[in-house]
Amino acid sequence: MLTFRNTNIVFVILLSALIVLDLQYEVPVLSYILLAISYSLILFYGSYFVHSQFYMKAICKADTVEKKIALTFDDGPLSNYTPQILSILEACKVRATFFCIGKNASTHTDLLKQVHEQGHIIGSHSYSHSFWFDLLSSKKMEADLQQAHQLFQNELGLNVKWFRPPYGVTNPNLKKAVERMGYMAIGWNVRSMDTVAKDDQVLLNKLKQSLKPGAIFLFHDTMAVTVSVLADFIIYAQQQGYEITPLDKLLNLQPYAD
């Protein structure tokens, strides 16, 4: 399995071999450049794709052949469009998981409580969700996660265990922070791309084609297009024989600590 540790070992060996060859045969500088580029590309892949498990373990799907899927929503709660999403889920009798940004939850505690009271799971999506989050030290990351954790505990009495990395980006510092918090990283294997979708029907068709057993769908409860397609997608999935189940049931894992 391709991991940060294994990659470093391989590249140290390759670099050492290259230096030995260089001392004997004068290896072109381009060889070092190509090795550095290859290393950088692998690190980028491992950082950007949470399902790669490159830096840290992340659960991105359920190991099942049963027609069961789970819905997850990131970035809320916000007045637009979390209430509409909640109304659709309530009407369809579907329970989902909301990975909430702490700063949004702190200014919309009524919506945070509504999400919880309607039976949905609450997970952490960091407090700040800053653009620069991935450049923070592990201690600053941990402080950010702790701030969100305390908010959920104060407002809901929940000791959350599930964490979704901002932007799905991981690195060694985040791994340390997540481990110190005792969190479990939750990813996805179907990204709706609702944050960039321009056409409702195109998005709906993409979602329909992405149906597969054990899938964890990533949506955002902050997008108008998500509101537009959600009910139709739920109905279609159910017509195809899929059960939209709570993520804790799909994964057989507990979202909260005692």
XYZ file of C-alpha atoms in Angstrom:
258
model
C 0.000 0.000 0.000
C 1.310 3.436 -0.955
C 1.860 5.437 2.244
C 3.962 8.411 3.319
C 6.371 6.157 5.222
C 6.801 3.660 2.394
C 7.238 6.440 -0.143
C 9.983 8.065 1.914
C 11.819 4.759 2.267
C 11.696 4.090 -1.475
C 12.798 7.595 -2.404
C 15.679 7.586 0.091
C 16.858 4.334 -1.492
C 16.492 5.768 -4.998
C 18.263 8.985 -4.059
C 21.111 7.065 -2.423
C 21.465 4.881 -5.516
C 21.445 7.965 -7.704
C 24.204 9.602 -5.666
C 26.340 6.457 -5.877
C 25.857 6.319 -9.640
C 26.592 10.024 -9.884
C 29.914 9.596 -8.112
C 30.914 6.892 -10.567
C 29.339 7.952 -13.846
C 28.265 11.611 -13.461
C 24.488 11.210 -13.638
C 22.730 14.144 -15.372
C 21.171 16.772 -13.091
C 17.863 16.048 -14.845
C 17.759 12.697 -13.037
C 17.623 14.478 -9.667
C 14.994 16.870 -10.959
C 12.800 14.030 -12.244
C 13.137 12.198 -8.935
C 12.133 15.343 -7.010
C 9.157 15.953 -9.316
C 7.992 12.348 -8.962
C 8.239 12.590 -5.184
C 6.307 15.869 -5.144
C 3.530 14.473 -7.361
C 3.077 11.469 -5.091
C 2.901 13.723 -2.021
C 0.331 15.900 -3.771
C -1.775 12.850 -4.632
C -1.573 11.579 -1.075
C -2.522 14.966 0.365
C -5.380 15.799 -1.960
C -7.184 12.444 -2.144
C -8.425 11.434 1.287
C -9.277 7.918 0.082
C -5.595 7.272 -0.689
C -4.944 6.639 3.037
C -1.488 8.036 2.290
C -0.923 9.939 5.527
C -3.671 8.588 7.742
C -6.488 6.104 7.818
C -9.817 7.439 6.571
C -13.015 5.477 6.137
C -14.435 6.320 2.722
C -16.960 3.551 2.043
C -18.652 0.536 3.557
C -17.493 -2.951 2.697
C -20.817 -4.376 1.580
C -22.595 -5.723 -1.488
C -25.980 -4.746 -0.116
C -27.775 -1.848 -1.739
C -27.135 0.562 1.092
C -25.712 4.083 0.925
C -25.261 7.041 3.255
C -25.603 10.784 2.709
C -23.241 13.310 4.266
C -23.293 17.109 4.206
C -20.359 19.448 4.793
C -19.807 23.120 5.645
C -23.014 24.089 7.460
C -25.039 24.920 9.298
C -26.066 28.121 7.531
C -29.428 29.806 7.072
C -29.010 29.107 3.361
C -29.524 26.180 2.720
C -29.453 23.968 5.780
C -33.155 24.426 6.694
C -34.259 23.370 3.208
C -31.996 20.309 3.324
C -33.420 19.353 6.709
C -36.982 19.705 5.427
C -36.264 17.418 2.471
C -34.618 14.789 4.656
C -37.509 14.952 7.105
C -40.080 14.560 4.330
C -38.180 11.612 2.857
C -37.596 10.073 6.297
C -33.848 9.914 5.714
C -31.144 10.378 8.337
C -27.818 11.830 7.249
C -24.514 12.969 8.730
C -23.581 16.643 8.950
C -19.907 17.524 9.231
C -20.291 21.001 10.675
C -17.852 23.889 10.637
C -17.535 25.160 14.189
C -17.645 28.871 13.366
C -20.880 28.359 11.405
C -22.390 26.259 14.163
C -21.484 28.883 16.762
C -23.523 31.536 14.939
C -26.374 29.174 14.046
C -26.782 27.146 17.209
C -30.515 26.847 16.551
C -29.820 25.036 13.280
C -27.134 22.909 14.896
C -29.640 21.796 17.502
C -32.279 21.177 14.830
C -29.898 18.924 12.922
C -29.281 16.884 16.063
C -32.926 16.852 17.195
C -34.042 15.505 13.822
C -31.850 12.471 14.369
C -28.903 13.309 12.158
C -25.320 12.596 13.144
C -22.987 15.479 13.941
C -19.334 15.300 12.924
C -16.545 17.855 13.040
C -15.275 19.655 9.954
C -12.859 21.812 11.989
C -13.722 25.125 13.609
C -12.300 27.569 11.080
C -12.151 25.597 7.830
C -9.516 28.164 6.923
C -7.957 28.197 3.472
C -4.611 27.990 5.293
C -5.677 25.190 7.639
C -3.414 22.622 5.991
C -0.347 24.814 6.579
C -0.861 25.016 10.344
C 1.310 23.207 12.848
C -0.152 20.105 14.446
C -0.646 22.005 17.730
C -2.604 24.785 16.022
C -4.671 22.225 14.151
C -5.428 20.467 17.405
C -6.441 23.764 19.028
C -8.810 24.425 16.124
C -10.346 20.955 16.407
C -10.613 21.310 20.173
C -12.523 24.577 19.782
C -15.102 22.882 17.556
C -15.202 19.848 19.830
C -15.964 21.999 22.862
C -18.724 23.809 20.995
C -20.526 20.582 20.102
C -20.116 19.393 23.672
C -21.471 22.608 25.166
C -24.412 23.002 22.784
C -25.429 19.378 22.285
C -23.733 17.405 25.030
C -22.008 15.309 22.354
C -18.456 14.021 22.497
C -17.928 13.749 18.739
C -15.511 11.170 17.352
C -15.896 11.650 13.607
C -13.868 14.202 11.699
C -13.813 15.128 8.038
C -10.683 17.028 6.943
C -11.315 20.446 5.380
C -11.164 20.076 1.587
C -10.393 16.400 2.169
C -6.714 17.312 2.438
C -4.449 15.377 4.813
C -0.815 15.658 5.888
C 1.461 14.509 8.727
C 0.488 17.434 10.982
C -3.198 16.647 10.614
C -2.560 12.994 11.388
C -0.928 13.995 14.686
C -3.778 16.353 15.590
C -6.455 13.781 14.744
C -4.719 11.081 16.754
C -4.348 13.363 19.783
C -8.054 14.206 19.592
C -8.950 10.515 19.408
C -10.862 11.155 16.186
C -11.742 8.871 13.319
C -11.385 10.404 9.858
C -14.394 9.934 7.586
C -14.070 10.535 3.869
C -16.314 9.646 0.936
C -16.181 7.702 -2.308
C -18.780 9.698 -4.242
C -18.126 13.422 -4.466
C -21.217 15.146 -5.814
C -19.269 18.232 -6.934
C -22.312 20.281 -5.963
C -20.067 23.249 -5.109
C -19.175 23.677 -8.787
C -22.245 22.227 -10.531
C -23.992 24.661 -12.870
C -26.845 22.495 -14.145
C -29.326 20.700 -11.882
C -30.055 17.917 -14.348
C -26.405 17.248 -15.106
C -25.707 16.924 -11.388
C -28.705 14.665 -10.845
C -27.628 12.392 -13.703
C -24.116 12.205 -12.256
C -25.507 11.191 -8.876
C -27.723 8.525 -10.420
C -24.770 7.028 -12.266
C -22.706 7.011 -9.060
C -25.015 4.719 -7.118
C -23.160 1.691 -5.769
C -23.392 -0.468 -2.646
C -21.666 0.974 0.404
C -21.240 4.443 -1.094
C -20.744 7.497 1.096
C -22.022 10.545 -0.790
C -20.526 13.974 -0.177
C -22.902 16.931 -0.439
C -22.870 20.453 0.982
C -25.838 21.907 2.855
C -24.756 25.352 1.663
C -25.623 25.048 -2.023
C -28.881 25.868 -3.846
C -28.262 23.162 -6.442
C -28.146 20.539 -3.687
C -31.585 21.613 -2.522
C -32.821 21.354 -6.115
C -31.703 17.749 -6.740
C -31.730 16.101 -3.314
C -35.328 14.893 -3.175
C -35.231 13.573 -6.741
C -32.006 11.719 -6.041
C -33.380 10.139 -2.863
C -36.523 9.005 -4.670
C -34.505 7.597 -7.571
C -32.137 5.718 -5.266
C -35.038 4.176 -3.379
C -36.728 3.197 -6.646
C -33.522 1.370 -7.590
C -33.803 -0.646 -4.400
C -31.253 1.294 -2.359
C -31.704 1.899 1.345
C -30.399 5.263 2.500
C -29.141 4.385 5.930
C -27.493 6.402 8.715
C -23.722 6.360 8.391
C -23.186 4.778 11.801
C -25.363 1.848 10.747
C -23.691 1.560 7.350
C -20.199 1.486 8.874
C -21.163 -0.206 12.148
C -19.235 2.468 14.037
C -20.137 4.820 16.862
C -20.018 8.550 16.021
C -19.746 9.686 19.648
C -17.621 8.765 22.636
C -19.109 8.185 26.085
